[in-house]
PDB file of C-alpha atoms in Angstrom:
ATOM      1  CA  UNK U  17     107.185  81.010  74.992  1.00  0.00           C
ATOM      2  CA  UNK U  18     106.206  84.583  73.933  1.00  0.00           C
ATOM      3  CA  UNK U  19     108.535  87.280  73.791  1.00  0.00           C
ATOM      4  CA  UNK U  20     106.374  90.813  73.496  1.00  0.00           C
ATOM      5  CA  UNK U  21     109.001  94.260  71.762  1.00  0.00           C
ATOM      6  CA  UNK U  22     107.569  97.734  72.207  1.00  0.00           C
ATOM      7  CA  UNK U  23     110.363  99.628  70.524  1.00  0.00           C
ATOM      8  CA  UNK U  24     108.906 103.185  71.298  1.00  0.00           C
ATOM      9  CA  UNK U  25     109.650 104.448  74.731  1.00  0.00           C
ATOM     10  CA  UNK U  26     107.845 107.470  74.370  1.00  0.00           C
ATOM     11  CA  UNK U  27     105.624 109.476  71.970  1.00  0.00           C
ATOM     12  CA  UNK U  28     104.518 112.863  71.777  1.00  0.00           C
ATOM     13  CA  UNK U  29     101.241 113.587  69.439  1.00  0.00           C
ATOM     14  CA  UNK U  30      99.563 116.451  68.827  1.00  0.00           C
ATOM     15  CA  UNK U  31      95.699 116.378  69.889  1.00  0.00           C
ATOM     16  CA  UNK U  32      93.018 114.918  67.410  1.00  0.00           C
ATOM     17  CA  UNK U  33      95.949 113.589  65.291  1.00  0.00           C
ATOM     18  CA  UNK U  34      96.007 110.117  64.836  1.00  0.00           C
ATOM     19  CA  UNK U  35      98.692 107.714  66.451  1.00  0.00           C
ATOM     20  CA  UNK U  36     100.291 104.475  65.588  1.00  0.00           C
ATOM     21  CA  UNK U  37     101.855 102.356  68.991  1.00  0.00           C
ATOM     22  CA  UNK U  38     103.989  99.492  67.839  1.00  0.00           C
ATOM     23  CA  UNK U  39     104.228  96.018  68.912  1.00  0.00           C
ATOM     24  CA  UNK U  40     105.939  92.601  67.575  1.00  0.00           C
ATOM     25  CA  UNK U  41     105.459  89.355  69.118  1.00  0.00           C
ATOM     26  CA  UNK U  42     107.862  86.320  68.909  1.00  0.00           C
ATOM     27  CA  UNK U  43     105.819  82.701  69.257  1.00  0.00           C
ATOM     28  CA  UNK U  44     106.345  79.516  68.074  1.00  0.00           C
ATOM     29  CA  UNK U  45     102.589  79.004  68.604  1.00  0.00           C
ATOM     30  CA  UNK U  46      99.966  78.646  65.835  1.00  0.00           C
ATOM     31  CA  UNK U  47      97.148  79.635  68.156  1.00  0.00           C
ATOM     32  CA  UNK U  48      98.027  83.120  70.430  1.00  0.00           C
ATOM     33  CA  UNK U  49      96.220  86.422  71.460  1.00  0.00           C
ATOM     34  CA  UNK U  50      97.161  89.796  71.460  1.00  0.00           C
ATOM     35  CA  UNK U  51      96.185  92.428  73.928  1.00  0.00           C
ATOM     36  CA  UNK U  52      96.554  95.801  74.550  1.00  0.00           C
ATOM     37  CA  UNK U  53      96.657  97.945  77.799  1.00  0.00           C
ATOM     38  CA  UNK U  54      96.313 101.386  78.827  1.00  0.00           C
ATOM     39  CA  UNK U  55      97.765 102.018  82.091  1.00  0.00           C
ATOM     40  CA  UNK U  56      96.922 106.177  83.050  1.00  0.00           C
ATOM     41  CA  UNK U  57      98.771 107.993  86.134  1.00  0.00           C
ATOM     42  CA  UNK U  58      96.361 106.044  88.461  1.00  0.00           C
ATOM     43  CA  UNK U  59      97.839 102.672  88.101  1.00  0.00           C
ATOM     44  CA  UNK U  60      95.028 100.628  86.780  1.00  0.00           C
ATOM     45  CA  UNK U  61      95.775  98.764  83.728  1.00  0.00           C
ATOM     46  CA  UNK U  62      92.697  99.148  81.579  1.00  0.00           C
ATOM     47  CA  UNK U  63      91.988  96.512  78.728  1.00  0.00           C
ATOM     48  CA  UNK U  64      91.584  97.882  75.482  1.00  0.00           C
ATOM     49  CA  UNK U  65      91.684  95.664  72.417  1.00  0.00           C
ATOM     50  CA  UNK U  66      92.300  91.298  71.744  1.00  0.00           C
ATOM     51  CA  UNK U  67      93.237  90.339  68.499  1.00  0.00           C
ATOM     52  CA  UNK U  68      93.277  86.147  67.880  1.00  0.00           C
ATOM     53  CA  UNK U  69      95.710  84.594  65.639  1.00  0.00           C
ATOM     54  CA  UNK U  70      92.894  83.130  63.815  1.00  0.00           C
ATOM     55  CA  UNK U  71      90.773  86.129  63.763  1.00  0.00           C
ATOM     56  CA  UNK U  72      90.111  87.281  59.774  1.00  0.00           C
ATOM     57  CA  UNK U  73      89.380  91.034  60.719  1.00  0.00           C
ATOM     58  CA  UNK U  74      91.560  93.251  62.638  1.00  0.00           C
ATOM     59  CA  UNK U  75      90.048  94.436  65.440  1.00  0.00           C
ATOM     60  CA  UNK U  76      88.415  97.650  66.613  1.00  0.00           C
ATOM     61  CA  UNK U  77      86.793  99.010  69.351  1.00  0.00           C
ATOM     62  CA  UNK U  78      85.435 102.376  69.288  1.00  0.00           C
ATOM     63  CA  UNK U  79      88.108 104.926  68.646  1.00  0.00           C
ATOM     64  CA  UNK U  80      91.143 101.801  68.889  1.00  0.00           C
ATOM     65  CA  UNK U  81      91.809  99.450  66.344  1.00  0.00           C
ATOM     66  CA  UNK U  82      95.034  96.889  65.791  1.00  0.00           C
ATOM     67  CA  UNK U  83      97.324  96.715  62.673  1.00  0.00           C
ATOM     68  CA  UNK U  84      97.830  93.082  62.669  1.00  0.00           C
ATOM     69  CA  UNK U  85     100.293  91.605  60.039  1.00  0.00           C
ATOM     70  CA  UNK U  86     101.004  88.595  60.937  1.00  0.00           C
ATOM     71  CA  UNK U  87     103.730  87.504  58.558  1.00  0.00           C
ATOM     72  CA  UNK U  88     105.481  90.773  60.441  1.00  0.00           C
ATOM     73  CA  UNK U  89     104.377  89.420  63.039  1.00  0.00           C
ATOM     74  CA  UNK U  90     103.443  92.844  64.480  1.00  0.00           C
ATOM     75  CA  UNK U  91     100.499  93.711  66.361  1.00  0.00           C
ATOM     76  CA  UNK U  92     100.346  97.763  66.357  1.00  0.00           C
ATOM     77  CA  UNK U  93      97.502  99.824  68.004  1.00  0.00           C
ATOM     78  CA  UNK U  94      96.242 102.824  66.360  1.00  0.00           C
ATOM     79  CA  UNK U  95      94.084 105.423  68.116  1.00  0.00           C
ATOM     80  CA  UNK U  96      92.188 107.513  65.796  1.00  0.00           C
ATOM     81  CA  UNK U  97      91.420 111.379  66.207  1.00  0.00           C
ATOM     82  CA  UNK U  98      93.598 111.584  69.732  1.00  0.00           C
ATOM     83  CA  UNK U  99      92.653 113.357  72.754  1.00  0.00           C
ATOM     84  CA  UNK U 100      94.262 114.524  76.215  1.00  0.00           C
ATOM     85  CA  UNK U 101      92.809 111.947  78.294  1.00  0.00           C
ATOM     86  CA  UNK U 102      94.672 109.427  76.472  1.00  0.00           C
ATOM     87  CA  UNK U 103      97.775 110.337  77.636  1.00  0.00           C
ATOM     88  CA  UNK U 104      99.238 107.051  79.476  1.00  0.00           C
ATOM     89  CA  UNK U 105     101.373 104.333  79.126  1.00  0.00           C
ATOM     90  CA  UNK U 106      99.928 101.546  76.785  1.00  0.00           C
ATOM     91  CA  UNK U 107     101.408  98.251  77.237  1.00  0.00           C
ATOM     92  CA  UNK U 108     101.168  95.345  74.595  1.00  0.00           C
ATOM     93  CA  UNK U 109     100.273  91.546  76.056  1.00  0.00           C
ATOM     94  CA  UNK U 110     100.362  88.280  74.964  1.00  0.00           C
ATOM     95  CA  UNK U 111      99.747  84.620  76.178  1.00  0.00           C
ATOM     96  CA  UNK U 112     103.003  83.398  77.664  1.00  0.00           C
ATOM     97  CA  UNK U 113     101.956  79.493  75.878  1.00  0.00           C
ATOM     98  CA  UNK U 114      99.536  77.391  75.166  1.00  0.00           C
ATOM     99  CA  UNK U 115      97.261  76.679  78.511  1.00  0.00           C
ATOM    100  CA  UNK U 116      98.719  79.390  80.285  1.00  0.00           C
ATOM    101  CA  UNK U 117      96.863  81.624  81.666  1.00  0.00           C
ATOM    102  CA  UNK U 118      99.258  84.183  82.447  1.00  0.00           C
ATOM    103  CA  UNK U 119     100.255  87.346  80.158  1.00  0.00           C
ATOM    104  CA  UNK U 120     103.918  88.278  78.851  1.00  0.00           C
ATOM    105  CA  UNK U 121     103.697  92.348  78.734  1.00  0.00           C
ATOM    106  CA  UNK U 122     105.797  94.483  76.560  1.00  0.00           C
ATOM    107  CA  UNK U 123     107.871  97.551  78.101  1.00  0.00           C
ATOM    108  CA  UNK U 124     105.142  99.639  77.330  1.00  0.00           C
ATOM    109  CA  UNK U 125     105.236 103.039  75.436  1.00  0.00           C
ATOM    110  CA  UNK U 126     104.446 106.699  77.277  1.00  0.00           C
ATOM    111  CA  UNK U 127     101.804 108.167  75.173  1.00  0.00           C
ATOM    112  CA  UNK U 128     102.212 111.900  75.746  1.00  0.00           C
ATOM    113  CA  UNK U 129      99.076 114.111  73.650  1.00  0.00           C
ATOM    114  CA  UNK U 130      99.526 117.448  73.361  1.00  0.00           C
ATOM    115  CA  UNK U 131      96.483 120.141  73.115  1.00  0.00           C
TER     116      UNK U 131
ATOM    117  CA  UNK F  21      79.365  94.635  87.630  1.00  0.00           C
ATOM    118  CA  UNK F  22      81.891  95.932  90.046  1.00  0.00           C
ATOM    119  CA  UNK F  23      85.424  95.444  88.780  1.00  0.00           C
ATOM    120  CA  UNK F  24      88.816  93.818  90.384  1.00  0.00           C
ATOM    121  CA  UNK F  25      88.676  95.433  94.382  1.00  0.00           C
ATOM    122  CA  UNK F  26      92.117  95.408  95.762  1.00  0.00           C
ATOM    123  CA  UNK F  27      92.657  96.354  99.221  1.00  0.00           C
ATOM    124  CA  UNK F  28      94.628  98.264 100.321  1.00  0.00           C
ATOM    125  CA  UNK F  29      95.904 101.238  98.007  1.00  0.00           C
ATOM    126  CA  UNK F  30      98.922 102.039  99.880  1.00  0.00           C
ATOM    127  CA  UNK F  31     101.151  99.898 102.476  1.00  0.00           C
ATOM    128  CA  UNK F  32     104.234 101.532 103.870  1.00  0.00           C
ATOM    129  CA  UNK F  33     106.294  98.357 105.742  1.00  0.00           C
ATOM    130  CA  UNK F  34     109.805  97.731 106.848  1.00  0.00           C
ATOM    131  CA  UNK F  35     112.571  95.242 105.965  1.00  0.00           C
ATOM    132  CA  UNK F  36     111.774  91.549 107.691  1.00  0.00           C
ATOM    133  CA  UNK F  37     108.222  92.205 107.993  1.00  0.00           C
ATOM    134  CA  UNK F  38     105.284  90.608 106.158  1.00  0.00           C
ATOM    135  CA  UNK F  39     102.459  91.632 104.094  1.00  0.00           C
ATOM    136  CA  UNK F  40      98.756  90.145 102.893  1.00  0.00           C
ATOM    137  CA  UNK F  41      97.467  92.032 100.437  1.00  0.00           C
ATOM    138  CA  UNK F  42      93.900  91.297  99.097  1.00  0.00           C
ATOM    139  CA  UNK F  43      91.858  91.376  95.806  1.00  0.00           C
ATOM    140  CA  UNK F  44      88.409  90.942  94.906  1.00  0.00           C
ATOM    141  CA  UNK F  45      87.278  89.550  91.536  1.00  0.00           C
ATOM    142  CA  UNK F  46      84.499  90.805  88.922  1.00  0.00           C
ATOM    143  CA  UNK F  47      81.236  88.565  89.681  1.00  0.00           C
ATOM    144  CA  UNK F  48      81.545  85.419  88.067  1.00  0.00           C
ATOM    145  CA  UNK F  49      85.169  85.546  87.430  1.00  0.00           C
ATOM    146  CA  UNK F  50      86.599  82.295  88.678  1.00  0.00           C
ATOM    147  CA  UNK F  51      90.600  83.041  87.473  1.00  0.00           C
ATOM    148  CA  UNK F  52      92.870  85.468  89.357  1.00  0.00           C
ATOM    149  CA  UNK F  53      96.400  86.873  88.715  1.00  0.00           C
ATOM    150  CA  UNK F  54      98.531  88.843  90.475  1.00  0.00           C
ATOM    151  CA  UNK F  55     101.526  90.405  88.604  1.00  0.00           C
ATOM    152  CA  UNK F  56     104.288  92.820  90.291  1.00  0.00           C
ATOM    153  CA  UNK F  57     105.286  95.629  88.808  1.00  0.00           C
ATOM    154  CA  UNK F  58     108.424  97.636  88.658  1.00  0.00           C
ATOM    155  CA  UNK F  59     110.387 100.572  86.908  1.00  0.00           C
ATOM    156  CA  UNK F  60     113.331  98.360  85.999  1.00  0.00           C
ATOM    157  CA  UNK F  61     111.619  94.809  85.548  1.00  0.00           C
ATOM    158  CA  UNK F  62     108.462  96.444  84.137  1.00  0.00           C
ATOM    159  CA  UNK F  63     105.223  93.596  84.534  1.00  0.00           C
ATOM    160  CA  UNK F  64     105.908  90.279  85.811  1.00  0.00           C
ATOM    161  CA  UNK F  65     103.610  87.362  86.367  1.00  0.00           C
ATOM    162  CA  UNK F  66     103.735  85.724  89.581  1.00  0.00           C
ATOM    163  CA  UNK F  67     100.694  83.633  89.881  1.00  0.00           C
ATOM    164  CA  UNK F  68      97.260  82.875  88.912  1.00  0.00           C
ATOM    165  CA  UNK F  69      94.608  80.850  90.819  1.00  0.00           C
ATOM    166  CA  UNK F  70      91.490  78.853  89.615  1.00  0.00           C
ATOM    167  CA  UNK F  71      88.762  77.557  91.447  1.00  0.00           C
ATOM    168  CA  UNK F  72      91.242  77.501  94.496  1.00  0.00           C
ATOM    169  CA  UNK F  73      94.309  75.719  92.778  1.00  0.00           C
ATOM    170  CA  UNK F  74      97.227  77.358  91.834  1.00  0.00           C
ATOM    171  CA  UNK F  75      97.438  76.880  87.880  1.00  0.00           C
ATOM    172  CA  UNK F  76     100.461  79.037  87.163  1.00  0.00           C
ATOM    173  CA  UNK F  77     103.606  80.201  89.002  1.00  0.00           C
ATOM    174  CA  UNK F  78     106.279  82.821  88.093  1.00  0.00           C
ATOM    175  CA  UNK F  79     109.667  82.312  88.967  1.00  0.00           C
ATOM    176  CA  UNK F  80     109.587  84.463  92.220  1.00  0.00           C
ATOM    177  CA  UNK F  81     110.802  83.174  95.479  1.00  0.00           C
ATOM    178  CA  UNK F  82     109.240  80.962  97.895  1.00  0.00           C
ATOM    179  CA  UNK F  83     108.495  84.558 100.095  1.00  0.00           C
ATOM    180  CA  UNK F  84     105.293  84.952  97.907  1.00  0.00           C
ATOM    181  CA  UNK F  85     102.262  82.909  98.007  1.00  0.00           C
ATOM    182  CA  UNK F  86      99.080  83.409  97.437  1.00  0.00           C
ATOM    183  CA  UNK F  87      95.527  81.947  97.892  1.00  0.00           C
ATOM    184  CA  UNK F  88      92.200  81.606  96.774  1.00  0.00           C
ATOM    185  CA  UNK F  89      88.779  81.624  98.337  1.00  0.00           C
ATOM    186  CA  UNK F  90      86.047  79.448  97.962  1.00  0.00           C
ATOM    187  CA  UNK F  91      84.098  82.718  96.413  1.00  0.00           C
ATOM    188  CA  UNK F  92      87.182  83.457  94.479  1.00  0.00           C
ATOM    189  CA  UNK F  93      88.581  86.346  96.272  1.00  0.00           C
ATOM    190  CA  UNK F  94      92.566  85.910  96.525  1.00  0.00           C
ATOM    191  CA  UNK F  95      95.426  87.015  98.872  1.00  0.00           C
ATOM    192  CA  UNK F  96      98.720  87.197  98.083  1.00  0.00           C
ATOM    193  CA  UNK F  97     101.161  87.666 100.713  1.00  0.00           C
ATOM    194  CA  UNK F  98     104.873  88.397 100.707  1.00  0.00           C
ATOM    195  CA  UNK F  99     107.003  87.169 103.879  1.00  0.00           C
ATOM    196  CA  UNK F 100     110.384  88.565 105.123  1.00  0.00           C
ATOM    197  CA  UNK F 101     110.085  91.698 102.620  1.00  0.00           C
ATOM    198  CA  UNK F 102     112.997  93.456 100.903  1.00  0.00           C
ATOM    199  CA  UNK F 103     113.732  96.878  99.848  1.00  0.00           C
ATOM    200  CA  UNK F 104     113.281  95.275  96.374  1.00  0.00           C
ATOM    201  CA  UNK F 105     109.732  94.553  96.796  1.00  0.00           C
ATOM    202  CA  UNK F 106     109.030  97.775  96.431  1.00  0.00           C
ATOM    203  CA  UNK F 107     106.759  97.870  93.763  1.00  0.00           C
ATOM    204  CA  UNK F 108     102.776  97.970  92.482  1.00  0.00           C
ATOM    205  CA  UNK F 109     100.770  94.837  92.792  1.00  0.00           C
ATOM    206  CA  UNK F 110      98.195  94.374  90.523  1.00  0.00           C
ATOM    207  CA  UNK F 111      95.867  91.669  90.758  1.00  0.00           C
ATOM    208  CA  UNK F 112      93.816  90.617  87.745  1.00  0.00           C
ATOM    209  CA  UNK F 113      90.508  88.030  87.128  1.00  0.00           C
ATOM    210  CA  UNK F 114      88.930  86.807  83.653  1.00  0.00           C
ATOM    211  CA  UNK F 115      86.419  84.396  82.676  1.00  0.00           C
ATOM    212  CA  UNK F 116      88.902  82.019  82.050  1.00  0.00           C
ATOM    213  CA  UNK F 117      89.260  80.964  78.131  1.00  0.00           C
ATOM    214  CA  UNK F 118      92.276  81.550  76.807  1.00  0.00           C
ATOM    215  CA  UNK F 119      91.082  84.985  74.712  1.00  0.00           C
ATOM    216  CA  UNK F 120      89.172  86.613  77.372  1.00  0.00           C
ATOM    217  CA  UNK F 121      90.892  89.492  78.521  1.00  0.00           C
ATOM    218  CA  UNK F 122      92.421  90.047  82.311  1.00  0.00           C
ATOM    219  CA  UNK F 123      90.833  92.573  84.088  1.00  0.00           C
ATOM    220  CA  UNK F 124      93.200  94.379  86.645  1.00  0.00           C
ATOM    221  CA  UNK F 125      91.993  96.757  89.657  1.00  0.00           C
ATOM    222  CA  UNK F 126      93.703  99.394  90.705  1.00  0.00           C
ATOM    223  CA  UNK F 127      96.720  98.363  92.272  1.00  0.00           C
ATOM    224  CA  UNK F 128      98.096  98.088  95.857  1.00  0.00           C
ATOM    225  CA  UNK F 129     101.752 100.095  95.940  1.00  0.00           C
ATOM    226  CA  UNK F 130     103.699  98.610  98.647  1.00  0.00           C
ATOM    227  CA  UNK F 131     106.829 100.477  99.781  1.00  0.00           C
ATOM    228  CA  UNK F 132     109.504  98.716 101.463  1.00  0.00           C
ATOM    229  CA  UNK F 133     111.795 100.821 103.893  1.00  0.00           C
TER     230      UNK F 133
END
């Protein structure tokens, strides 16, 4: 089973700064995925990011990339150069176990960006 | 593509009734999820559906079921509702290998009163 800890309720960054979101995982698993979510006002949870266990590189994608130490076993998301639209909550995921299809989600962080 | 449809946006019901709420998947998707979520219990799975079969089940009570379509669209519907429903249903689809990511739509917020 996967147990997902986002230990920052809240965060308040200034704009173009950069900001660090933290996640750890807990899995007994050897192979697991990593996800993260941005979830604005609207409701829809938007995907932004995977990281693999087995994947050499840490991701990226565009202005997001994940901080993935996996003897910490953290999985952190960094968004570089911050702006006002992405002010949200972001919610870290992972696979619940092996075969299942279905995602364990942290208790997300309020990302709050300041102009 | 179009992404994850879910109809409809906003349902306002009382105590004892029931509710079918509906989602359409991206083109091609063949998996889809629905997860509740609330202030207090944040997201929770409750089930997923592939190529018609259930596949995965949360521990929610018997009161929700879903369904899926031989084109993949799903229902999910919630009998006998309680003030504790209360909460936004998201509904999610994927490819289906274990690293491609869930796509959710929008949300249906259902309101119990």
């Amino acid at each position: 089973a996967q147990k997902i800890t986002q230990t920052q309720p809240g965060m308040f960054v200034q704009e173009k700064e950069a900001v660090t979101l933290d996640c750890t995982y807990d899995t007994s698993d050897q192979s697991y995925g990593l996800f993260w979510y941005k979830q604005p006002s609207s409701g829809e949870m938007i995907f932004l990011i995977y990281q693999g266990s087995y994947d050499e590189q840490n991701a990226t994608e565009g202005r997001y990339s994940l901080n993935f130490q996996k003897a910490r076993k953290s999985a952190n998301l960094v968004i570089s150069a911050s702006q006002l639209g992405d002010s949200a909550m972001y919610f870290c995921a992972g696979w619940r176990g092996q075969g299942a299809q279905k995602l364990v989600f942290g208790q997300g962080t309020r990302l709050t960006i300041n102009p | 593509k179009a992404g994850v449809t879910q109809t409809p946006r906003y349902l306002i019901k009382t105590r004892g009734q029931q509710v079918t709420l509906s989602c359409s998947p991206i083109s091609g998707h063949r998996s889809v999820s629905w997860y509740q979520q609330t202030p207090g219990q944040g997201l929770q799975f409750l089930f997923e559906y592939f190529s018609e079969t259930q596949r995965n089940k949360g521990n929610f009570p018997g009161r929700f079921s879903g369904r899926q379509f031989s084109n993949s669209r799903s229902e999910m519907n919630v009998s006998t509702l309680e003030l504790g429903d209360s909460a936004l249903y998201l509904c999610a689809s994927s490819e289906g290998p274990k690293n491609s990511p869930l796509h959710f739509g929008n949300g249906t917020r259902l309101t119990v009163t």
